[in-house]
PDB file of C-alpha atoms in Angstrom:
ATOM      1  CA  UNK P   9      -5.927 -15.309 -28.944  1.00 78.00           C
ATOM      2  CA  UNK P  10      -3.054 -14.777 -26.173  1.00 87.00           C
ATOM      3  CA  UNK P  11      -1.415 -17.889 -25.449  1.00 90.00           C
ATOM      4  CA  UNK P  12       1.829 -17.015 -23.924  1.00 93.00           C
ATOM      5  CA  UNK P  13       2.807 -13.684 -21.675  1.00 95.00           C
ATOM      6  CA  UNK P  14       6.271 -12.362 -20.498  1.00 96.00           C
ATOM      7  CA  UNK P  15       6.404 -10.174 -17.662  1.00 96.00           C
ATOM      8  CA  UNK P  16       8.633  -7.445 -16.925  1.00 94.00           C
ATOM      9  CA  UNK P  17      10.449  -7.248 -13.827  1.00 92.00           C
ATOM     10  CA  UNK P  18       9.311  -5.047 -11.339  1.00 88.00           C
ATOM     11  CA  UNK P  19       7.876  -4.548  -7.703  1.00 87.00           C
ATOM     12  CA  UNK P  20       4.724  -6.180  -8.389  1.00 87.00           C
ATOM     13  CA  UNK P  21       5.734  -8.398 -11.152  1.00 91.00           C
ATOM     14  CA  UNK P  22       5.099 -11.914  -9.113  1.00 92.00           C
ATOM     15  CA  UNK P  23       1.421 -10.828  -8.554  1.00 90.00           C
ATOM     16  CA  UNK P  24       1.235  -9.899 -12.273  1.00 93.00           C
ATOM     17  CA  UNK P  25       2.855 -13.153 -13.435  1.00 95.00           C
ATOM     18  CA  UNK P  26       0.908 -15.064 -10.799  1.00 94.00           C
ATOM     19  CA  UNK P  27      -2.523 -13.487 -12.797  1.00 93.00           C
ATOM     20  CA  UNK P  28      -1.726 -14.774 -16.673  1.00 95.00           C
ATOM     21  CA  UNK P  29       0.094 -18.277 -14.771  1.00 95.00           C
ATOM     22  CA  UNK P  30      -3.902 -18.863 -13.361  1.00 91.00           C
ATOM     23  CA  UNK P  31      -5.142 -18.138 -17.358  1.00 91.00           C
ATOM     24  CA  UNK P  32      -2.401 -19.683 -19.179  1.00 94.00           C
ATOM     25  CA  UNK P  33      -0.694 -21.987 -16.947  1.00 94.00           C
ATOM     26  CA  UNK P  34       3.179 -21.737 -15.690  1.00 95.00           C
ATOM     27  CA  UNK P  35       4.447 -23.157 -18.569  1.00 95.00           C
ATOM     28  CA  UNK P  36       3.189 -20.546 -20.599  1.00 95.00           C
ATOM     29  CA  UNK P  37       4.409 -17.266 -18.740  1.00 97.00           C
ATOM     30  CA  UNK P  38       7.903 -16.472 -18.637  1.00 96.00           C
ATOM     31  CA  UNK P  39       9.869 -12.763 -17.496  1.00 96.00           C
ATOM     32  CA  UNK P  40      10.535 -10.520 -20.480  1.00 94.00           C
ATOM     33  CA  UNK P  41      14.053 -10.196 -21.649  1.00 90.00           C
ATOM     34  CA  UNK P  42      15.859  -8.175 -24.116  1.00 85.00           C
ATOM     35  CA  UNK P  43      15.721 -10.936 -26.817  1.00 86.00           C
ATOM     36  CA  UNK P  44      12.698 -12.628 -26.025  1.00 86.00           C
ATOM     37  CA  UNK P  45      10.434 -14.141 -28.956  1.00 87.00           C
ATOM     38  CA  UNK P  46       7.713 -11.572 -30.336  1.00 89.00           C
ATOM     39  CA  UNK P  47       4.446 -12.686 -32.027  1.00 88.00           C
ATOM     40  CA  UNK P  48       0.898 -11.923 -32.461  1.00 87.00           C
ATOM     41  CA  UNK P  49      -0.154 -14.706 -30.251  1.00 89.00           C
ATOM     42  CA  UNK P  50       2.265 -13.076 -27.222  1.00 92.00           C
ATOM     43  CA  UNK P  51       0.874  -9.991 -24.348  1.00 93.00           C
ATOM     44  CA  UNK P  52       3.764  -8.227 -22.812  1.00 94.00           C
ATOM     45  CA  UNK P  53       3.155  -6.898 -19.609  1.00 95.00           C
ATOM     46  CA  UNK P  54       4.951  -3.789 -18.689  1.00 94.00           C
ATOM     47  CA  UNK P  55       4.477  -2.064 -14.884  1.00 92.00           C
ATOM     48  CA  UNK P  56       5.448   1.189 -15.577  1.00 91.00           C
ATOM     49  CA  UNK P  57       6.579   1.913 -19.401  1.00 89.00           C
ATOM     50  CA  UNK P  58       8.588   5.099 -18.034  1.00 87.00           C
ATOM     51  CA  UNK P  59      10.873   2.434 -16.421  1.00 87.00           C
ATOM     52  CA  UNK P  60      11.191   0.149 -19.306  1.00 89.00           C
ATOM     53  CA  UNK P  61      14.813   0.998 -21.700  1.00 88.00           C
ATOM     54  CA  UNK P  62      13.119   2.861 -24.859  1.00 85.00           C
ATOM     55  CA  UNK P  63      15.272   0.507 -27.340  1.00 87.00           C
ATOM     56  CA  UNK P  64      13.126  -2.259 -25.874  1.00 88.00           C
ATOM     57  CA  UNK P  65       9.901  -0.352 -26.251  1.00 86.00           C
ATOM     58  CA  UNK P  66      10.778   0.523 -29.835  1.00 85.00           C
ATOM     59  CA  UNK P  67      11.461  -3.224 -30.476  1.00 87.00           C
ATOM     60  CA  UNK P  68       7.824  -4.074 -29.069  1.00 88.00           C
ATOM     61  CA  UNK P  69       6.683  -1.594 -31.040  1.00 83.00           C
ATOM     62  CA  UNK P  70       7.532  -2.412 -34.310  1.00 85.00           C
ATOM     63  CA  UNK P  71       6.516  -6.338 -33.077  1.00 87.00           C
ATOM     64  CA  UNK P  72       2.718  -7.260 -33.214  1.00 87.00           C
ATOM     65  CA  UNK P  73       2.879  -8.584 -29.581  1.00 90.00           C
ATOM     66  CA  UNK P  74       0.274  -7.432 -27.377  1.00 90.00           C
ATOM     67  CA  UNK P  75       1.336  -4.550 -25.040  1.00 92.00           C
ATOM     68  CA  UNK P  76       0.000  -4.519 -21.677  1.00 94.00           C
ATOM     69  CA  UNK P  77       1.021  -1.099 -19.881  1.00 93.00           C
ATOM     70  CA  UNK P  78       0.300  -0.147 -16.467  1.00 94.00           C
ATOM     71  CA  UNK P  79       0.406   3.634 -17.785  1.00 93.00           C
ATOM     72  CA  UNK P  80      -0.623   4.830 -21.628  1.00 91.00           C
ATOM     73  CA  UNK P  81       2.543   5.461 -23.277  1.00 85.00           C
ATOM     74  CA  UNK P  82       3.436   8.907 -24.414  1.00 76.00           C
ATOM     75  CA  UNK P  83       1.423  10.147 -27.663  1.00 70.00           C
ATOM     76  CA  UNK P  84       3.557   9.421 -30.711  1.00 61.00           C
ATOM     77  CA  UNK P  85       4.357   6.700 -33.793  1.00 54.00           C
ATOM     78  CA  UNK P  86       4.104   3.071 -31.994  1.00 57.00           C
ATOM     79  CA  UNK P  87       3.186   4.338 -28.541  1.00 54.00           C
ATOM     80  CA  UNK P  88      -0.134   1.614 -29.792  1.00 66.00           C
ATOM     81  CA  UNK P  89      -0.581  -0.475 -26.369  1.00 83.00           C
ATOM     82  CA  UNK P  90      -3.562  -1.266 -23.705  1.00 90.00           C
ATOM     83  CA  UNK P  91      -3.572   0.754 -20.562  1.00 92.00           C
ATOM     84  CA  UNK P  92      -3.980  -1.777 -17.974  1.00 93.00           C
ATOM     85  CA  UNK P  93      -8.324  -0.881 -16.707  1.00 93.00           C
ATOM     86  CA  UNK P  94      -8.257  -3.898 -13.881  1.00 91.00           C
ATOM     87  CA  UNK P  95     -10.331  -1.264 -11.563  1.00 90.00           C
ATOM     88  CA  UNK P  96     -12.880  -0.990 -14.117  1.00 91.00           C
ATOM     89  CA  UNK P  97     -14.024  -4.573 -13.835  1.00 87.00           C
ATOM     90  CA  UNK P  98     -13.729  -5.515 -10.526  1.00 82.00           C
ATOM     91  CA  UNK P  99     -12.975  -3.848  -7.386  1.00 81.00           C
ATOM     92  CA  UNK P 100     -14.940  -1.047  -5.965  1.00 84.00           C
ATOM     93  CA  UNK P 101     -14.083   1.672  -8.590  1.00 90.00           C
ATOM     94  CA  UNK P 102     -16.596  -0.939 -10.501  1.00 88.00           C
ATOM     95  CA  UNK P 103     -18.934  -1.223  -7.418  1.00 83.00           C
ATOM     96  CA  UNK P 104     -19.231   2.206  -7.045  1.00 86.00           C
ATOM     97  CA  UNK P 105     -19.386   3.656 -10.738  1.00 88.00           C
ATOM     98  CA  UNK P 106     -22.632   0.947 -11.121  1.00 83.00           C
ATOM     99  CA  UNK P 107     -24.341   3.081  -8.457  1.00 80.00           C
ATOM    100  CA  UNK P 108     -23.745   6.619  -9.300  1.00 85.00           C
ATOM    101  CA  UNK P 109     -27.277   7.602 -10.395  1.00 83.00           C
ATOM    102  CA  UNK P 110     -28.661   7.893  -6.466  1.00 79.00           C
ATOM    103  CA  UNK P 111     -26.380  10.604  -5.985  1.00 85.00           C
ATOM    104  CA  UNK P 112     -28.369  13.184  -7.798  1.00 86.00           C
ATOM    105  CA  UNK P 113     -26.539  15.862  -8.939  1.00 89.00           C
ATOM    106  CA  UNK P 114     -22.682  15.129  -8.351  1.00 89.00           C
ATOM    107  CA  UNK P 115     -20.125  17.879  -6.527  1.00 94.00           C
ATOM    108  CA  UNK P 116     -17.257  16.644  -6.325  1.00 96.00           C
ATOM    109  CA  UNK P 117     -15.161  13.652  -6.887  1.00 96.00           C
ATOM    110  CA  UNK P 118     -12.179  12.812  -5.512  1.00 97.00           C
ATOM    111  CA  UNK P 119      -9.609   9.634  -6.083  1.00 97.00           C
ATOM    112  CA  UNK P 120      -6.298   9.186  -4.399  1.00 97.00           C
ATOM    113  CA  UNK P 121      -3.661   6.413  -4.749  1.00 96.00           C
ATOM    114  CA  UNK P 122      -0.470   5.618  -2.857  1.00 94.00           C
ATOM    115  CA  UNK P 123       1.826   3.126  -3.871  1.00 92.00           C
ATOM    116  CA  UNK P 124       5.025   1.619  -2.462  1.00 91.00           C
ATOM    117  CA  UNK P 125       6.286   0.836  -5.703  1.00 89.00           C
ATOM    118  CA  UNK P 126       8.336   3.646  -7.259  1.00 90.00           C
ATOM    119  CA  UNK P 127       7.690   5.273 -10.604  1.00 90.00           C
ATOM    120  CA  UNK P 128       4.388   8.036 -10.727  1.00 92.00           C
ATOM    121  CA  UNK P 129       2.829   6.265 -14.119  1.00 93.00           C
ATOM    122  CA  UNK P 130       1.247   3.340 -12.543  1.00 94.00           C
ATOM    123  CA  UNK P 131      -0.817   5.603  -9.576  1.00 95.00           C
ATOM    124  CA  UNK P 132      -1.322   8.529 -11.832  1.00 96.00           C
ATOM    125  CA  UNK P 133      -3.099   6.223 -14.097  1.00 97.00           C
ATOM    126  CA  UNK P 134      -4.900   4.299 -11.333  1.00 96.00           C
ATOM    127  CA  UNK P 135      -6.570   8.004 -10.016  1.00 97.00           C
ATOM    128  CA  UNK P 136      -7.244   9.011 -13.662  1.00 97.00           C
ATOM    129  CA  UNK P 137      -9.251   6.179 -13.977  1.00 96.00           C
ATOM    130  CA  UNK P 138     -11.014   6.123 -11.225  1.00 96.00           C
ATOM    131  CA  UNK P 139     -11.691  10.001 -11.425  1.00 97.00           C
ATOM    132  CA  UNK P 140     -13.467   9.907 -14.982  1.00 96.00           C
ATOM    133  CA  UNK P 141     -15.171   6.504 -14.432  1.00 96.00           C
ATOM    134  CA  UNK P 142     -16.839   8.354 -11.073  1.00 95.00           C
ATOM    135  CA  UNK P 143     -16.292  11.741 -12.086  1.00 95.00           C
ATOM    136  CA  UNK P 144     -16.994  11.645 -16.053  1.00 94.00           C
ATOM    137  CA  UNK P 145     -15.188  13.977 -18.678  1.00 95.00           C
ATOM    138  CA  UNK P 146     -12.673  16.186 -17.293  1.00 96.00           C
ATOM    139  CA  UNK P 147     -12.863  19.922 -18.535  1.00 96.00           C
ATOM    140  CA  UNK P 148     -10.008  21.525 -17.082  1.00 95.00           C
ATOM    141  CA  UNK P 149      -7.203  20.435 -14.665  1.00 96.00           C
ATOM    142  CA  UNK P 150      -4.035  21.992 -12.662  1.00 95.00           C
ATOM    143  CA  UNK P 151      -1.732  20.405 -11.246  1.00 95.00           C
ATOM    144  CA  UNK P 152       1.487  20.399  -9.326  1.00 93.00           C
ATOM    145  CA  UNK P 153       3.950  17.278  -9.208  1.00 90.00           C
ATOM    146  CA  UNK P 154       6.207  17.105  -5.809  1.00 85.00           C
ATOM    147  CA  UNK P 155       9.150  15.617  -4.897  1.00 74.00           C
ATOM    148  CA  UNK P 156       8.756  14.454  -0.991  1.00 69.00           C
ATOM    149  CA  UNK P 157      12.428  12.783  -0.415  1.00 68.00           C
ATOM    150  CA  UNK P 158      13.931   9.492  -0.163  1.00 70.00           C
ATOM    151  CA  UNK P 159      12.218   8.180  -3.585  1.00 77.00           C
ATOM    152  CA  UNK P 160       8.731   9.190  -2.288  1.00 87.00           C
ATOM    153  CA  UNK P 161       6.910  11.681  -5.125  1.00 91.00           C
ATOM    154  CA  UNK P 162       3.440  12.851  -5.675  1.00 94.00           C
ATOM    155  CA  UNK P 163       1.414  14.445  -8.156  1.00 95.00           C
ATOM    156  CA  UNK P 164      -1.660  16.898  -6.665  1.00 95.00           C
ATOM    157  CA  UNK P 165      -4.435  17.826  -9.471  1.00 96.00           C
ATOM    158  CA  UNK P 166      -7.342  20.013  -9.008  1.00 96.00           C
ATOM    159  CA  UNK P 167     -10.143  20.799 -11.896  1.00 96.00           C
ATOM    160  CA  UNK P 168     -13.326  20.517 -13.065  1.00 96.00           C
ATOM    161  CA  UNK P 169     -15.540  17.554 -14.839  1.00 96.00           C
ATOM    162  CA  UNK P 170     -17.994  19.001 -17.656  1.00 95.00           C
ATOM    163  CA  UNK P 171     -21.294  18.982 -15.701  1.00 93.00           C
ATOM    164  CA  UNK P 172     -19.585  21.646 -13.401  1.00 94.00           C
ATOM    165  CA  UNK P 173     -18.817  19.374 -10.344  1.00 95.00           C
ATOM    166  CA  UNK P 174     -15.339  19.750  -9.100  1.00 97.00           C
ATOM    167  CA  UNK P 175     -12.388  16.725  -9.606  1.00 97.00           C
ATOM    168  CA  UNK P 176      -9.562  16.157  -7.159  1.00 97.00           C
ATOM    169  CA  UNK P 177      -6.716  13.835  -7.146  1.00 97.00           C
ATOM    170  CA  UNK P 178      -3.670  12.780  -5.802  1.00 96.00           C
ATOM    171  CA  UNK P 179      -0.895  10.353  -7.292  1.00 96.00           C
ATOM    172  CA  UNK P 180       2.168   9.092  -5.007  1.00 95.00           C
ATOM    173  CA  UNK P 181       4.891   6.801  -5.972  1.00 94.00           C
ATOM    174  CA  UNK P 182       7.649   5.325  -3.595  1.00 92.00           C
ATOM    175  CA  UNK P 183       5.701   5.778  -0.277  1.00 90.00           C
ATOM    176  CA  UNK P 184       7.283   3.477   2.717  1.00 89.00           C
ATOM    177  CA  UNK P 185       6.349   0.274   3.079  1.00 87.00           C
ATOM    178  CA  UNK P 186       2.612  -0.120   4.794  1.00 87.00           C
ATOM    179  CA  UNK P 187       1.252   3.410   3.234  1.00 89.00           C
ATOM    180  CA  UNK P 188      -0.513   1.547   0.081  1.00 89.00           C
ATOM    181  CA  UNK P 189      -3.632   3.647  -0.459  1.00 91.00           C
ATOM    182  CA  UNK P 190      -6.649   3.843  -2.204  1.00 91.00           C
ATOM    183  CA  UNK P 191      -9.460   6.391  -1.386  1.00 92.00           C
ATOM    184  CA  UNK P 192     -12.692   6.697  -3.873  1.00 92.00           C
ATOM    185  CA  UNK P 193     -15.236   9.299  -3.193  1.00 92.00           C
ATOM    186  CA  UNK P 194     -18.176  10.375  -5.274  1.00 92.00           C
ATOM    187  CA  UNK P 195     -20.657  13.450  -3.489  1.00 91.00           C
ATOM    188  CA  UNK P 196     -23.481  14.412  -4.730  1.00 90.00           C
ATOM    189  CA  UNK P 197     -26.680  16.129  -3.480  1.00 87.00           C
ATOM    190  CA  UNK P 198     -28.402  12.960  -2.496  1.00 83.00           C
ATOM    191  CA  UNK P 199     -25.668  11.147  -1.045  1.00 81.00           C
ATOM    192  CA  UNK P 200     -21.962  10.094  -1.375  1.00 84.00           C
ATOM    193  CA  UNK P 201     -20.033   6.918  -2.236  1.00 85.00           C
ATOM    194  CA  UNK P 202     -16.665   6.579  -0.391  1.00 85.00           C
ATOM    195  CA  UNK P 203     -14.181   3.732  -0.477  1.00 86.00           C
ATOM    196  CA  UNK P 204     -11.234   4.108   1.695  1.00 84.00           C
ATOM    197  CA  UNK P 205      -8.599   0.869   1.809  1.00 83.00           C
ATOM    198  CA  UNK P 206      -7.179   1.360   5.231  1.00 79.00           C
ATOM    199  CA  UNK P 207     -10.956   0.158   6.433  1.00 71.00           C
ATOM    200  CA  UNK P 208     -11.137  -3.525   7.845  1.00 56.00           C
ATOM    201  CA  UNK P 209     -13.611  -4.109   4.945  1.00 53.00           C
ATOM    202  CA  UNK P 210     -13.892  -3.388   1.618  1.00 57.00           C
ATOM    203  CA  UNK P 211     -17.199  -1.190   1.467  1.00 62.00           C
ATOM    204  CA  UNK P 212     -19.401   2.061   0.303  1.00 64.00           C
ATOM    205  CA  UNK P 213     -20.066   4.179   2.492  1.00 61.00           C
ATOM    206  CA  UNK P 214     -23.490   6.298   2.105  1.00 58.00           C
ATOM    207  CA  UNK P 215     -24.888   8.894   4.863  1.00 60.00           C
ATOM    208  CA  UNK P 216     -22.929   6.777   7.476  1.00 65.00           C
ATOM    209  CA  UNK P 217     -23.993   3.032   6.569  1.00 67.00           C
ATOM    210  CA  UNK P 218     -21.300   1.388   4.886  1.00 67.00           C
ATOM    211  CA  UNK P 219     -22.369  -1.847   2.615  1.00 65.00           C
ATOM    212  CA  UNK P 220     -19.263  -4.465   1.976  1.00 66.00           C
ATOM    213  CA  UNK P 221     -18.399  -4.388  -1.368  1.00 60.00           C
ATOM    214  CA  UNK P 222     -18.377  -8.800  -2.744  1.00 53.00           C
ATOM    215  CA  UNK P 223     -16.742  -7.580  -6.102  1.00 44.00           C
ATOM    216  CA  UNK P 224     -13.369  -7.145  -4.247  1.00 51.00           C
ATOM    217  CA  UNK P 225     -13.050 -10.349  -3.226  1.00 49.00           C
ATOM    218  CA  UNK P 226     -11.920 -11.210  -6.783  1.00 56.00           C
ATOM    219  CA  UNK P 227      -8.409  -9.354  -7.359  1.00 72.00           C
ATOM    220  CA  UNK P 228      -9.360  -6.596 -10.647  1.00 81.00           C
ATOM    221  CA  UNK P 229      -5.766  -7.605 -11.876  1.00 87.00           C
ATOM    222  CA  UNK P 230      -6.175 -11.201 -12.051  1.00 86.00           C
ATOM    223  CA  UNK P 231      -9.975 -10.442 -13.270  1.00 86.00           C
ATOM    224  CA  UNK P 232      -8.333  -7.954 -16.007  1.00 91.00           C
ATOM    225  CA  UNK P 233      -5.638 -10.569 -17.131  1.00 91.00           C
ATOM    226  CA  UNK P 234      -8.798 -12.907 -18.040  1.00 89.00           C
ATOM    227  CA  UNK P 235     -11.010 -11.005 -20.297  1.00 88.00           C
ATOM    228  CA  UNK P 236      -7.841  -9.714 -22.628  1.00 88.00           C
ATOM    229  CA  UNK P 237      -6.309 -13.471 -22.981  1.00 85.00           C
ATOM    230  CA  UNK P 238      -9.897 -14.723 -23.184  1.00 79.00           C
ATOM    231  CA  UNK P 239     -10.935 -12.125 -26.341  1.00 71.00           C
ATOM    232  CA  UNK P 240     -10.763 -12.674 -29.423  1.00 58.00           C
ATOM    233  CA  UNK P 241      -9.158  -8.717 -30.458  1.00 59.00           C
ATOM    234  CA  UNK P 242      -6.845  -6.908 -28.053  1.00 65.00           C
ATOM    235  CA  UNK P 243      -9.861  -4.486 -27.404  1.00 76.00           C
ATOM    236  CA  UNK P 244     -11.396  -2.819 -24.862  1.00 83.00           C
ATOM    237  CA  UNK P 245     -14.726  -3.814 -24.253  1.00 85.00           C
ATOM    238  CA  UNK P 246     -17.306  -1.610 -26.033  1.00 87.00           C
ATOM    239  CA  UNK P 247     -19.156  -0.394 -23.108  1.00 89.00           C
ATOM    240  CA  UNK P 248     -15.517   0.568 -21.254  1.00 92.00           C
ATOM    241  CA  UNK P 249     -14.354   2.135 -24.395  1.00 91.00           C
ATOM    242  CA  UNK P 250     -15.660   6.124 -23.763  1.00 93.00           C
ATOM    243  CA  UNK P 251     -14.757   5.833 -20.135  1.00 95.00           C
ATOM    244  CA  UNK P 252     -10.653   4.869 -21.275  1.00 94.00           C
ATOM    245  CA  UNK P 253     -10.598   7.513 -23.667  1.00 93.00           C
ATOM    246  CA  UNK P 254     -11.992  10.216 -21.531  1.00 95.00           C
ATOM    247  CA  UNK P 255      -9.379   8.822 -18.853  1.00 96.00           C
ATOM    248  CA  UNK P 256      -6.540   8.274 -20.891  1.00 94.00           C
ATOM    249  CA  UNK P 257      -7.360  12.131 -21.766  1.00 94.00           C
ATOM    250  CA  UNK P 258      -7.086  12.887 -18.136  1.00 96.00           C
ATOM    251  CA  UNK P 259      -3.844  11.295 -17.330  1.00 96.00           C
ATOM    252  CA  UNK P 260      -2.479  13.112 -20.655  1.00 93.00           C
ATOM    253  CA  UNK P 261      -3.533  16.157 -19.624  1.00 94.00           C
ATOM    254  CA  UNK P 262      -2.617  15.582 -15.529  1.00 95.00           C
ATOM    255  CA  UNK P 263       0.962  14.950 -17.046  1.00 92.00           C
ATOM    256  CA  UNK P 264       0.836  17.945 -19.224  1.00 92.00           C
ATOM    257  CA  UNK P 265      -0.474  20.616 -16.006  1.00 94.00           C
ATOM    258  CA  UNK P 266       2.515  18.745 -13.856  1.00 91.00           C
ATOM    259  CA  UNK P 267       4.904  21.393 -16.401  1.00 86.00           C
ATOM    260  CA  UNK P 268       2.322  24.003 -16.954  1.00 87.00           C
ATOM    261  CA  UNK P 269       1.966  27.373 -14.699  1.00 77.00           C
ATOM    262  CA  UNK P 270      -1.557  27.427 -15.564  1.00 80.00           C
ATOM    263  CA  UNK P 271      -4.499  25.315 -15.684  1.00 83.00           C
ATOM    264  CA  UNK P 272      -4.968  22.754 -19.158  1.00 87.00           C
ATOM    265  CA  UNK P 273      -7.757  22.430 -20.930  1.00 88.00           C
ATOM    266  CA  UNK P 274      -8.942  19.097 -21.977  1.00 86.00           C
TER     267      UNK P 274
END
């Protein structure tokens, strides 16, 4: 059982120390430093592990602290941590993944995130997510990462899911200030699901009616935060478990086209 969390410093560290404060209590949540206090009973909560010094990651590593990471960490010894899955459990990635069987057969999926906060492994992770938990099991995937100036960068990925239907997704980091983005859409042959963020409301939108979406009214980070300090085993749920493998797969594999010239199979 979690009973105390230290934060890492980053641009959206007060909302993510603001989310284990409401579960733990102030008192109890504290910013991560270089010597803090490691133990089984402790979650760490990195933003973006590409940002965080690697001594420091070895050290949590080789601690039995709970590592919260709002990327995977690269594939190797101690790279053991949770990829942050707030959008699976509230929010409308959940909304709309609950509804997927009127579409009939699917087409295409798409899922796009912009953040203002720099660093590519947050977003990238975000759009994986959201791609296999609308999309399902990736097949195949190209992709093309691209520097836009000024801090801004992007990721573009094109492929295809296993039942045929094509995936598309986009990944920016850095964008100015006011561009925050997320866009969600699922077609199919009898109907679409579509979330779009710059929309006065949170909502699906299906041959032209769009229904407001309640589940977003409850922030998925703050709803995330809960269910891991509430569990009894730093686990994933059972019933999210296929849908994080098949996306950490995805973002693996997303990363991996970024320095291929070809296409990767997944």
């Amino acid at each position: 059982m979690i009973s105390r969390a230290l934060i890492e410093h980053g641009p959206t560290g007060t909302v993510r120390r603001a989310a284990y404060a409401h579960v733990l209590g102030d008192g109890q949540v504290d910013w991560l430093t270089a010597d803090a206090r490691l133990g089984c009973d402790v979650a760490i909560d990195l933003e973006d592990p590409e940002a965080t010094p690697s001594d420091l990651l070895d050290r949590l590593g080789d601690s039995e602290a709970l590592i919260v990471s709002g990327a995977p960490l690269p594939p190797g010894p101690g790279a053991a941590a949770l990829a942050a899955w707030p959008d699976l459990l509230s929010g409308p990635v959940a909304a709309m993944s609950a509804d997927l069987g009127s579409l009939g057969r699917r087409t295409m999926t798409k899922a796009i995130v912009v953040a203002e906060a720099p660093g590519l492994g947050p977003p990238a992770w975000q759009a994986s997510l959201a791609l296999t938990a609308l999309g399902g099991r990736l097949r195949r995937i190209a992709a093309r990462r691209q520097p836009c100036g000024a801090g801004f960068q992007a990721i573009y990925g094109i492929g295809r899911f296993h039942d045929g239907s094509i995936a598309y997704v986009e990944a920016a980091a850095g964008a100015p200030a006011g561009a925050e983005l997320r866009f969600y859409e699922a077609l199919g042959r009898g109907g679409i699901r579509e979330y779009d963020s710059r929309l006065d409301i949170n909502r699906v939108t299906s041959r032209g009616r769009a229904t407001e979406l309640p589940a977003t009214h409850v922030h998925p980070y703050a709803r995330f935060v809960a269910d891991i300090c509430r569990a009894d085993e730093s686990a994933p749920p059972a019933q999210l478990a296929p849908v994080l493998a098949d996306a950490q797969a995805a973002y693996h594999a997303l990363v991996r086209a970024c320095d291929s010239g070809s296409a990767v199979t997944i």
